[in-house]
mmCIF file of C-alpha atoms in Angstrom:
data_model
loop_
_atom_site.group_PDB
_atom_site.id
_atom_site.type_symbol
_atom_site.label_atom_id
_atom_site.label_comp_id
_atom_site.label_asym_id
_atom_site.label_seq_id
_atom_site.Cartn_x
_atom_site.Cartn_y
_atom_site.Cartn_z
ATOM 1 C CA UNK A 19 186.615 -142.808 -29.061
ATOM 2 C CA UNK A 20 184.074 -140.024 -28.504
ATOM 3 C CA UNK A 21 184.310 -139.052 -32.185
ATOM 4 C CA UNK A 22 183.605 -142.659 -33.172
ATOM 5 C CA UNK A 23 180.635 -142.871 -30.784
ATOM 6 C CA UNK A 24 179.306 -139.585 -32.134
ATOM 7 C CA UNK A 25 179.695 -140.777 -35.727
ATOM 8 C CA UNK A 26 177.927 -144.099 -35.009
ATOM 9 C CA UNK A 27 175.108 -142.302 -33.203
ATOM 10 C CA UNK A 28 174.635 -139.926 -36.148
ATOM 11 C CA UNK A 29 174.440 -142.883 -38.554
ATOM 12 C CA UNK A 30 171.854 -144.578 -36.336
ATOM 13 C CA UNK A 31 169.774 -141.378 -36.114
ATOM 14 C CA UNK A 32 169.899 -141.002 -39.922
ATOM 15 C CA UNK A 33 168.718 -144.600 -40.314
ATOM 16 C CA UNK A 34 165.969 -144.276 -37.721
ATOM 17 C CA UNK A 35 164.483 -141.064 -39.077
ATOM 18 C CA UNK A 36 164.086 -142.697 -42.524
ATOM 19 C CA UNK A 37 162.662 -145.899 -41.051
ATOM 20 C CA UNK A 38 160.166 -144.028 -38.858
ATOM 21 C CA UNK A 39 159.366 -141.279 -41.407
ATOM 22 C CA UNK A 40 160.501 -138.474 -39.085
ATOM 23 C CA UNK A 41 161.775 -135.040 -40.164
ATOM 24 C CA UNK A 42 164.351 -133.391 -37.893
ATOM 25 C CA UNK A 43 164.236 -129.583 -37.633
ATOM 26 C CA UNK A 44 167.102 -127.836 -35.810
ATOM 27 C CA UNK A 45 167.491 -124.211 -34.817
ATOM 28 C CA UNK A 46 170.637 -122.313 -35.824
ATOM 29 C CA UNK A 47 171.719 -122.222 -32.148
ATOM 30 C CA UNK A 48 171.867 -126.017 -31.741
ATOM 31 C CA UNK A 49 175.210 -127.755 -31.163
ATOM 32 C CA UNK A 50 177.055 -128.791 -34.375
ATOM 33 C CA UNK A 51 176.344 -132.533 -33.928
ATOM 34 C CA UNK A 52 172.601 -131.879 -33.788
ATOM 35 C CA UNK A 53 172.712 -129.546 -36.807
ATOM 36 C CA UNK A 54 174.525 -132.339 -38.698
ATOM 37 C CA UNK A 55 171.603 -134.798 -38.359
ATOM 38 C CA UNK A 56 168.872 -132.273 -39.160
ATOM 39 C CA UNK A 57 166.941 -132.239 -42.427
ATOM 40 C CA UNK A 58 166.463 -128.498 -42.088
ATOM 41 C CA UNK A 59 168.248 -125.880 -39.987
ATOM 42 C CA UNK A 60 167.055 -122.310 -39.666
ATOM 43 C CA UNK A 61 165.558 -119.567 -37.531
ATOM 44 C CA UNK A 62 162.139 -119.659 -35.873
ATOM 45 C CA UNK A 63 160.300 -118.325 -38.927
ATOM 46 C CA UNK A 64 162.046 -120.618 -41.414
ATOM 47 C CA UNK A 65 161.464 -123.703 -39.274
ATOM 48 C CA UNK A 66 157.811 -122.748 -38.682
ATOM 49 C CA UNK A 67 157.347 -122.642 -42.446
ATOM 50 C CA UNK A 68 159.076 -126.019 -42.831
ATOM 51 C CA UNK A 69 156.821 -127.537 -40.167
ATOM 52 C CA UNK A 70 153.796 -126.458 -42.208
ATOM 53 C CA UNK A 71 154.990 -128.041 -45.466
ATOM 54 C CA UNK A 72 156.937 -131.244 -44.695
ATOM 55 C CA UNK A 73 155.433 -134.576 -45.798
ATOM 56 C CA UNK A 74 156.530 -136.587 -42.766
ATOM 57 C CA UNK A 75 153.894 -137.370 -40.146
ATOM 58 C CA UNK A 76 156.316 -136.839 -37.239
ATOM 59 C CA UNK A 77 158.453 -133.759 -36.537
ATOM 60 C CA UNK A 78 161.400 -133.970 -34.145
ATOM 61 C CA UNK A 79 162.077 -130.364 -33.195
ATOM 62 C CA UNK A 80 165.592 -129.650 -31.941
ATOM 63 C CA UNK A 81 165.081 -126.282 -30.328
ATOM 64 C CA UNK A 82 163.314 -124.886 -27.287
ATOM 65 C CA UNK A 83 159.805 -125.694 -26.129
ATOM 66 C CA UNK A 84 157.891 -122.748 -27.611
ATOM 67 C CA UNK A 85 159.254 -123.668 -31.080
ATOM 68 C CA UNK A 86 157.922 -127.220 -30.827
ATOM 69 C CA UNK A 87 154.583 -125.804 -29.636
ATOM 70 C CA UNK A 88 154.461 -123.543 -32.697
ATOM 71 C CA UNK A 89 155.072 -126.542 -34.965
ATOM 72 C CA UNK A 90 152.278 -128.442 -33.175
ATOM 73 C CA UNK A 91 149.888 -125.500 -33.659
ATOM 74 C CA UNK A 92 150.725 -125.134 -37.372
ATOM 75 C CA UNK A 93 150.536 -128.885 -38.054
ATOM 76 C CA UNK A 94 147.863 -130.297 -35.708
ATOM 77 C CA UNK A 95 147.658 -133.523 -37.711
ATOM 78 C CA UNK A 96 151.347 -134.293 -37.079
ATOM 79 C CA UNK A 97 153.111 -135.707 -34.034
ATOM 80 C CA UNK A 98 155.693 -133.239 -32.686
ATOM 81 C CA UNK A 99 158.538 -134.475 -30.469
ATOM 82 C CA UNK A 100 161.242 -132.530 -28.622
ATOM 83 C CA UNK A 101 164.457 -134.171 -27.351
ATOM 84 C CA UNK A 102 164.173 -132.465 -23.934
ATOM 85 C CA UNK A 103 160.894 -131.148 -22.510
ATOM 86 C CA UNK A 104 162.846 -128.952 -20.081
ATOM 87 C CA UNK A 105 164.447 -126.884 -22.874
ATOM 88 C CA UNK A 106 162.772 -123.574 -22.089
ATOM 89 C CA UNK A 107 163.449 -119.903 -22.859
ATOM 90 C CA UNK A 108 164.232 -116.987 -20.540
ATOM 91 C CA UNK A 109 162.569 -114.552 -22.967
ATOM 92 C CA UNK A 110 159.405 -116.644 -23.202
ATOM 93 C CA UNK A 111 159.324 -116.794 -19.381
ATOM 94 C CA UNK A 112 159.440 -112.990 -19.083
ATOM 95 C CA UNK A 113 155.654 -112.565 -19.492
ATOM 96 C CA UNK A 114 152.753 -114.648 -18.163
ATOM 97 C CA UNK A 115 149.303 -114.927 -19.713
ATOM 98 C CA UNK A 116 147.766 -113.100 -16.710
ATOM 99 C CA UNK A 117 150.230 -110.222 -17.139
ATOM 100 C CA UNK A 118 149.358 -109.982 -20.821
ATOM 101 C CA UNK A 119 145.583 -110.003 -20.186
ATOM 102 C CA UNK A 120 146.019 -107.275 -17.582
ATOM 103 C CA UNK A 121 148.129 -105.198 -20.020
ATOM 104 C CA UNK A 122 145.508 -105.628 -22.746
ATOM 105 C CA UNK A 123 142.792 -104.492 -20.325
ATOM 106 C CA UNK A 124 144.768 -101.284 -19.723
ATOM 107 C CA UNK A 125 144.899 -100.648 -23.512
ATOM 108 C CA UNK A 126 141.600 -102.084 -24.822
ATOM 109 C CA UNK A 127 141.953 -100.698 -28.367
ATOM 110 C CA UNK A 128 145.592 -101.687 -28.905
ATOM 111 C CA UNK A 129 146.837 -104.376 -31.293
ATOM 112 C CA UNK A 130 148.908 -107.042 -29.504
ATOM 113 C CA UNK A 131 152.038 -108.116 -31.380
ATOM 114 C CA UNK A 132 154.117 -110.874 -29.821
ATOM 115 C CA UNK A 133 157.466 -112.340 -30.706
ATOM 116 C CA UNK A 134 157.343 -116.011 -31.645
ATOM 117 C CA UNK A 135 159.464 -116.608 -28.493
ATOM 118 C CA UNK A 136 156.321 -116.985 -26.364
ATOM 119 C CA UNK A 137 154.165 -119.825 -25.066
ATOM 120 C CA UNK A 138 151.095 -121.099 -26.940
ATOM 121 C CA UNK A 139 148.911 -119.533 -24.217
ATOM 122 C CA UNK A 140 150.431 -116.114 -24.926
ATOM 123 C CA UNK A 141 150.071 -116.580 -28.702
ATOM 124 C CA UNK A 142 146.361 -117.296 -28.191
ATOM 125 C CA UNK A 143 145.997 -113.757 -26.768
ATOM 126 C CA UNK A 144 147.811 -112.027 -29.657
ATOM 127 C CA UNK A 145 146.612 -110.347 -32.826
ATOM 128 C CA UNK A 146 149.922 -110.980 -34.591
ATOM 129 C CA UNK A 147 152.997 -113.113 -34.057
ATOM 130 C CA UNK A 148 156.357 -112.025 -35.466
ATOM 131 C CA UNK A 149 160.007 -113.061 -35.567
ATOM 132 C CA UNK A 150 163.110 -110.893 -35.656
ATOM 133 C CA UNK A 151 163.100 -111.426 -39.438
ATOM 134 C CA UNK A 152 159.664 -109.898 -40.042
ATOM 135 C CA UNK A 153 158.830 -107.837 -36.903
ATOM 136 C CA UNK A 154 159.330 -104.515 -38.749
ATOM 137 C CA UNK A 155 157.061 -105.581 -41.622
ATOM 138 C CA UNK A 156 154.382 -106.906 -39.242
ATOM 139 C CA UNK A 157 154.248 -103.559 -37.415
ATOM 140 C CA UNK A 158 154.255 -101.658 -40.730
ATOM 141 C CA UNK A 159 151.174 -103.651 -41.808
ATOM 142 C CA UNK A 160 149.137 -102.282 -38.852
ATOM 143 C CA UNK A 161 147.285 -98.943 -39.366
ATOM 144 C CA UNK A 162 149.407 -96.090 -37.979
ATOM 145 C CA UNK A 163 146.626 -94.752 -35.737
ATOM 146 C CA UNK A 164 146.436 -98.050 -33.811
ATOM 147 C CA UNK A 165 148.345 -98.382 -30.536
ATOM 148 C CA UNK A 166 150.572 -101.460 -30.423
ATOM 149 C CA UNK A 167 151.468 -103.631 -27.448
ATOM 150 C CA UNK A 168 154.799 -105.246 -28.363
ATOM 151 C CA UNK A 169 156.068 -108.168 -26.303
ATOM 152 C CA UNK A 170 158.097 -109.609 -24.732
ATOM 153 C CA UNK A 171 161.527 -108.408 -25.973
ATOM 154 C CA UNK A 172 162.327 -104.781 -25.167
ATOM 155 C CA UNK A 173 165.414 -104.625 -27.392
ATOM 156 C CA UNK A 174 163.587 -105.965 -30.440
ATOM 157 C CA UNK A 175 160.680 -103.644 -29.569
ATOM 158 C CA UNK A 176 162.985 -100.614 -29.405
ATOM 159 C CA UNK A 177 164.542 -101.609 -32.712
ATOM 160 C CA UNK A 178 161.127 -101.960 -34.396
ATOM 161 C CA UNK A 179 159.932 -98.611 -33.005
ATOM 162 C CA UNK A 180 163.084 -96.968 -34.349
ATOM 163 C CA UNK A 181 162.823 -98.589 -37.788
ATOM 164 C CA UNK A 182 159.110 -97.838 -38.237
ATOM 165 C CA UNK A 183 159.048 -94.424 -36.549
ATOM 166 C CA UNK A 184 156.014 -95.536 -34.476
ATOM 167 C CA UNK A 185 155.374 -93.316 -31.464
ATOM 168 C CA UNK A 186 152.414 -95.382 -30.224
ATOM 169 C CA UNK A 187 154.209 -98.630 -29.382
ATOM 170 C CA UNK A 188 154.056 -99.838 -25.783
ATOM 171 C CA UNK A 189 156.969 -102.225 -25.182
ATOM 172 C CA UNK A 190 157.113 -104.988 -22.564
ATOM 173 C CA UNK A 191 160.300 -105.014 -20.445
ATOM 174 C CA UNK A 192 161.415 -108.579 -21.228
ATOM 175 C CA UNK A 193 164.765 -109.821 -22.502
ATOM 176 C CA UNK A 194 166.686 -112.874 -23.630
ATOM 177 C CA UNK A 195 169.434 -113.412 -21.034
ATOM 178 C CA UNK A 196 171.911 -114.458 -23.747
ATOM 179 C CA UNK A 197 171.385 -111.513 -26.086
ATOM 180 C CA UNK A 198 170.987 -109.010 -23.235
ATOM 181 C CA UNK A 199 174.425 -110.057 -22.008
ATOM 182 C CA UNK A 200 176.193 -108.897 -25.191
ATOM 183 C CA UNK A 201 177.320 -105.387 -24.272
ATOM 184 C CA UNK A 202 178.535 -102.447 -26.377
ATOM 185 C CA UNK A 203 181.922 -102.909 -24.647
ATOM 186 C CA UNK A 204 182.143 -106.529 -25.948
ATOM 187 C CA UNK A 205 181.447 -105.297 -29.442
ATOM 188 C CA UNK A 206 183.865 -102.362 -29.365
ATOM 189 C CA UNK A 207 186.737 -104.583 -28.167
ATOM 190 C CA UNK A 208 186.179 -107.112 -30.941
ATOM 191 C CA UNK A 209 185.806 -104.473 -33.650
ATOM 192 C CA UNK A 210 189.008 -102.765 -32.514
ATOM 193 C CA UNK A 211 190.883 -106.072 -32.731
ATOM 194 C CA UNK A 212 189.618 -106.692 -36.293
ATOM 195 C CA UNK A 213 189.858 -103.382 -38.125
ATOM 196 C CA UNK A 214 188.397 -104.598 -41.428
ATOM 197 C CA UNK A 215 185.553 -106.654 -39.929
ATOM 198 C CA UNK A 216 181.869 -106.350 -40.707
ATOM 199 C CA UNK A 217 179.579 -106.338 -37.679
ATOM 200 C CA UNK A 218 176.392 -108.451 -37.739
ATOM 201 C CA UNK A 219 174.010 -107.888 -34.851
ATOM 202 C CA UNK A 220 170.766 -109.555 -33.768
ATOM 203 C CA UNK A 221 168.017 -107.083 -32.783
ATOM 204 C CA UNK A 222 167.475 -108.887 -29.446
ATOM 205 C CA UNK A 223 170.950 -107.887 -28.256
ATOM 206 C CA UNK A 224 171.420 -105.646 -25.230
ATOM 207 C CA UNK A 225 173.815 -103.574 -27.323
ATOM 208 C CA UNK A 226 171.225 -103.039 -30.087
ATOM 209 C CA UNK A 227 169.610 -99.850 -28.843
ATOM 210 C CA UNK A 228 172.812 -97.858 -28.232
ATOM 211 C CA UNK A 229 174.344 -99.334 -31.409
ATOM 212 C CA UNK A 230 171.362 -98.199 -33.496
ATOM 213 C CA UNK A 231 171.817 -94.618 -32.387
ATOM 214 C CA UNK A 232 175.558 -94.900 -33.042
ATOM 215 C CA UNK A 233 174.853 -96.136 -36.562
ATOM 216 C CA UNK A 234 172.336 -93.325 -37.119
ATOM 217 C CA UNK A 235 174.714 -90.566 -35.965
ATOM 218 C CA UNK A 236 177.632 -91.888 -38.027
ATOM 219 C CA UNK A 237 179.792 -93.312 -35.228
ATOM 220 C CA UNK A 238 180.398 -96.451 -37.294
ATOM 221 C CA UNK A 239 181.043 -94.724 -40.613
ATOM 222 C CA UNK A 240 184.204 -96.755 -41.158
ATOM 223 C CA UNK A 241 182.464 -100.034 -40.247
ATOM 224 C CA UNK A 242 179.805 -102.010 -42.034
ATOM 225 C CA UNK A 243 177.075 -102.663 -39.462
ATOM 226 C CA UNK A 244 173.970 -104.740 -40.226
ATOM 227 C CA UNK A 245 171.123 -105.507 -37.802
ATOM 228 C CA UNK A 246 169.720 -108.861 -38.942
ATOM 229 C CA UNK A 247 167.817 -111.985 -37.899
ATOM 230 C CA UNK A 248 169.868 -115.189 -37.677
ATOM 231 C CA UNK A 249 168.740 -116.241 -41.154
ATOM 232 C CA UNK A 250 169.469 -112.717 -42.404
ATOM 233 C CA UNK A 251 173.005 -112.978 -40.985
ATOM 234 C CA UNK A 252 173.633 -116.234 -42.846
ATOM 235 C CA UNK A 253 172.406 -114.836 -46.160
ATOM 236 C CA UNK A 254 174.379 -111.615 -45.697
ATOM 237 C CA UNK A 255 177.617 -113.451 -44.851
ATOM 238 C CA UNK A 256 177.222 -115.647 -47.942
ATOM 239 C CA UNK A 257 176.830 -112.647 -50.261
ATOM 240 C CA UNK A 258 179.283 -110.229 -48.665
ATOM 241 C CA UNK A 259 182.726 -109.638 -50.151
ATOM 242 C CA UNK A 260 184.135 -109.097 -46.626
ATOM 243 C CA UNK A 261 186.465 -111.729 -45.190
ATOM 244 C CA UNK A 262 186.047 -111.008 -41.449
ATOM 245 C CA UNK A 263 182.879 -110.768 -39.353
ATOM 246 C CA UNK A 264 182.060 -110.036 -35.710
ATOM 247 C CA UNK A 265 178.746 -111.726 -34.913
ATOM 248 C CA UNK A 266 176.497 -110.596 -32.050
ATOM 249 C CA UNK A 267 174.094 -113.439 -31.351
ATOM 250 C CA UNK A 268 174.152 -116.912 -29.754
ATOM 251 C CA UNK A 269 177.409 -118.630 -30.710
ATOM 252 C CA UNK A 270 175.715 -121.698 -32.248
ATOM 253 C CA UNK A 271 175.227 -119.850 -35.529
ATOM 254 C CA UNK A 272 178.992 -119.661 -36.148
ATOM 255 C CA UNK A 273 179.107 -123.374 -37.070
ATOM 256 C CA UNK A 274 176.829 -122.921 -40.076
ATOM 257 C CA UNK A 275 178.490 -119.636 -41.065
ATOM 258 C CA UNK A 276 181.911 -121.302 -41.165
ATOM 259 C CA UNK A 277 180.522 -124.314 -43.045
ATOM 260 C CA UNK A 278 178.963 -122.126 -45.731
ATOM 261 C CA UNK A 279 181.943 -119.732 -45.991
ATOM 262 C CA UNK A 280 185.194 -121.687 -45.533
ATOM 263 C CA UNK A 281 187.354 -118.754 -46.682
ATOM 264 C CA UNK A 282 185.938 -116.273 -44.168
ATOM 265 C CA UNK A 283 186.534 -115.662 -40.450
ATOM 266 C CA UNK A 284 183.671 -115.389 -37.957
ATOM 267 C CA UNK A 285 184.271 -114.196 -34.382
ATOM 268 C CA UNK A 286 181.565 -114.056 -31.685
ATOM 269 C CA UNK A 287 180.976 -110.620 -30.140
ATOM 270 C CA UNK A 288 180.927 -112.509 -26.833
ATOM 271 C CA UNK A 289 182.130 -116.094 -26.260
ATOM 272 C CA UNK A 290 179.736 -116.188 -23.286
ATOM 273 C CA UNK A 291 176.662 -115.795 -25.529
ATOM 274 C CA UNK A 292 175.504 -119.382 -25.144
ATOM 275 C CA UNK A 293 171.919 -120.424 -24.458
ATOM 276 C CA UNK A 294 171.971 -123.221 -21.899
ATOM 277 C CA UNK A 295 168.436 -124.210 -22.971
ATOM 278 C CA UNK A 296 169.406 -124.700 -26.618
ATOM 279 C CA UNK A 297 172.475 -126.643 -25.518
ATOM 280 C CA UNK A 298 170.306 -129.073 -23.505
ATOM 281 C CA UNK A 299 169.575 -130.862 -26.788
ATOM 282 C CA UNK A 300 172.217 -133.549 -27.394
ATOM 283 C CA UNK A 301 172.661 -136.379 -29.922
ATOM 284 C CA UNK A 302 171.824 -138.904 -27.196
ATOM 285 C CA UNK A 303 168.532 -137.125 -26.461
ATOM 286 C CA UNK A 304 167.704 -136.897 -30.173
ATOM 287 C CA UNK A 305 168.285 -140.658 -30.488
ATOM 288 C CA UNK A 306 166.230 -141.396 -27.360
ATOM 289 C CA UNK A 307 163.294 -139.282 -28.569
ATOM 290 C CA UNK A 308 163.445 -140.968 -31.984
ATOM 291 C CA UNK A 309 163.644 -144.544 -30.817
ATOM 292 C CA UNK A 310 161.030 -144.204 -28.070
ATOM 293 C CA UNK A 311 158.906 -141.528 -29.806
ATOM 294 C CA UNK A 312 158.809 -139.719 -26.467
ATOM 295 C CA UNK A 313 158.393 -136.111 -25.292
ATOM 296 C CA UNK A 314 155.340 -135.414 -27.432
ATOM 297 C CA UNK A 315 154.441 -131.702 -27.471
ATOM 298 C CA UNK A 316 150.709 -131.041 -27.590
ATOM 299 C CA UNK A 317 148.675 -127.837 -27.398
ATOM 300 C CA UNK A 318 144.997 -127.948 -26.281
ATOM 301 C CA UNK A 319 142.720 -127.395 -29.299
ATOM 302 C CA UNK A 320 141.050 -124.262 -27.901
ATOM 303 C CA UNK A 321 144.434 -122.553 -27.350
ATOM 304 C CA UNK A 322 145.880 -123.852 -30.630
ATOM 305 C CA UNK A 323 142.934 -122.571 -32.682
ATOM 306 C CA UNK A 324 143.275 -119.064 -31.226
ATOM 307 C CA UNK A 325 147.065 -119.035 -31.519
ATOM 308 C CA UNK A 326 146.953 -120.223 -35.141
ATOM 309 C CA UNK A 327 145.367 -116.970 -36.272
ATOM 310 C CA UNK A 328 148.310 -114.880 -34.971
ATOM 311 C CA UNK A 329 150.841 -117.380 -36.379
ATOM 312 C CA UNK A 330 149.150 -117.521 -39.801
ATOM 313 C CA UNK A 331 149.339 -113.728 -39.974
ATOM 314 C CA UNK A 332 153.056 -113.948 -39.160
ATOM 315 C CA UNK A 333 153.656 -116.553 -41.886
ATOM 316 C CA UNK A 334 151.793 -114.424 -44.433
ATOM 317 C CA UNK A 335 154.106 -111.416 -43.875
ATOM 318 C CA UNK A 336 157.682 -111.874 -45.080
#
């Protein structure tokens, strides 16, 4: 019965989005049913780019609030809806605009680089935005003599500092509760149970920093270890000759991985790595937002104009 209801609801959503000229964007961490009705699925960077180029006048963003804000900033002429206004982000909440202004005052000559997982207010204070896919390249594009304030994710910041060799990066002590909860012990157990598995790890993970040093000193010589964004993981899994993968990120990505690679096995590094905010988006809420055109996400023009500069710089750097 539930399967039938779900199927009928999907059909109705597909009909409505055509009738109302709405494009549905869904993050890789969304539940499978929501990914099924989306026109595009992807990571923050990929979906930001889609938001900038789609023809439809209305975007229904199935993700968390800061993502819908980013779409509204990039496409001010479009209406942006979100199925649940309460779908927030623990990482985004880990720094306030007052804390950032105070930090900038302490380092007046520094360049502020912020992860896309931040509010529009924070983005308006940044010099550059970045995602996990292009954070290293964004930092590499900044003159080496310039101090960098990197926020809000300390694990991604540590990873970027390691990959670029920058000694003048100041890193905010924020974290994503989901990724921070994936421990080196989780990873080791899974890898031991699957001897021939490749290990794909998101740079926001709590295990990233110790894992990076392990990779550097050869501790994983007999394992293939790749530190990748969610979109990078999908591309890598598609190309790889390996049959088994341990995946350290939010479990929602496994649905797409299995869809794209039916002959391969994908195991989460931790079954507990679920974002309750991402999972707040349901088919029923997608339908409700579509039919009532509710939960419009707007960003005041003054903030949007400032934030757009940092976002445009992010979109220009692959």
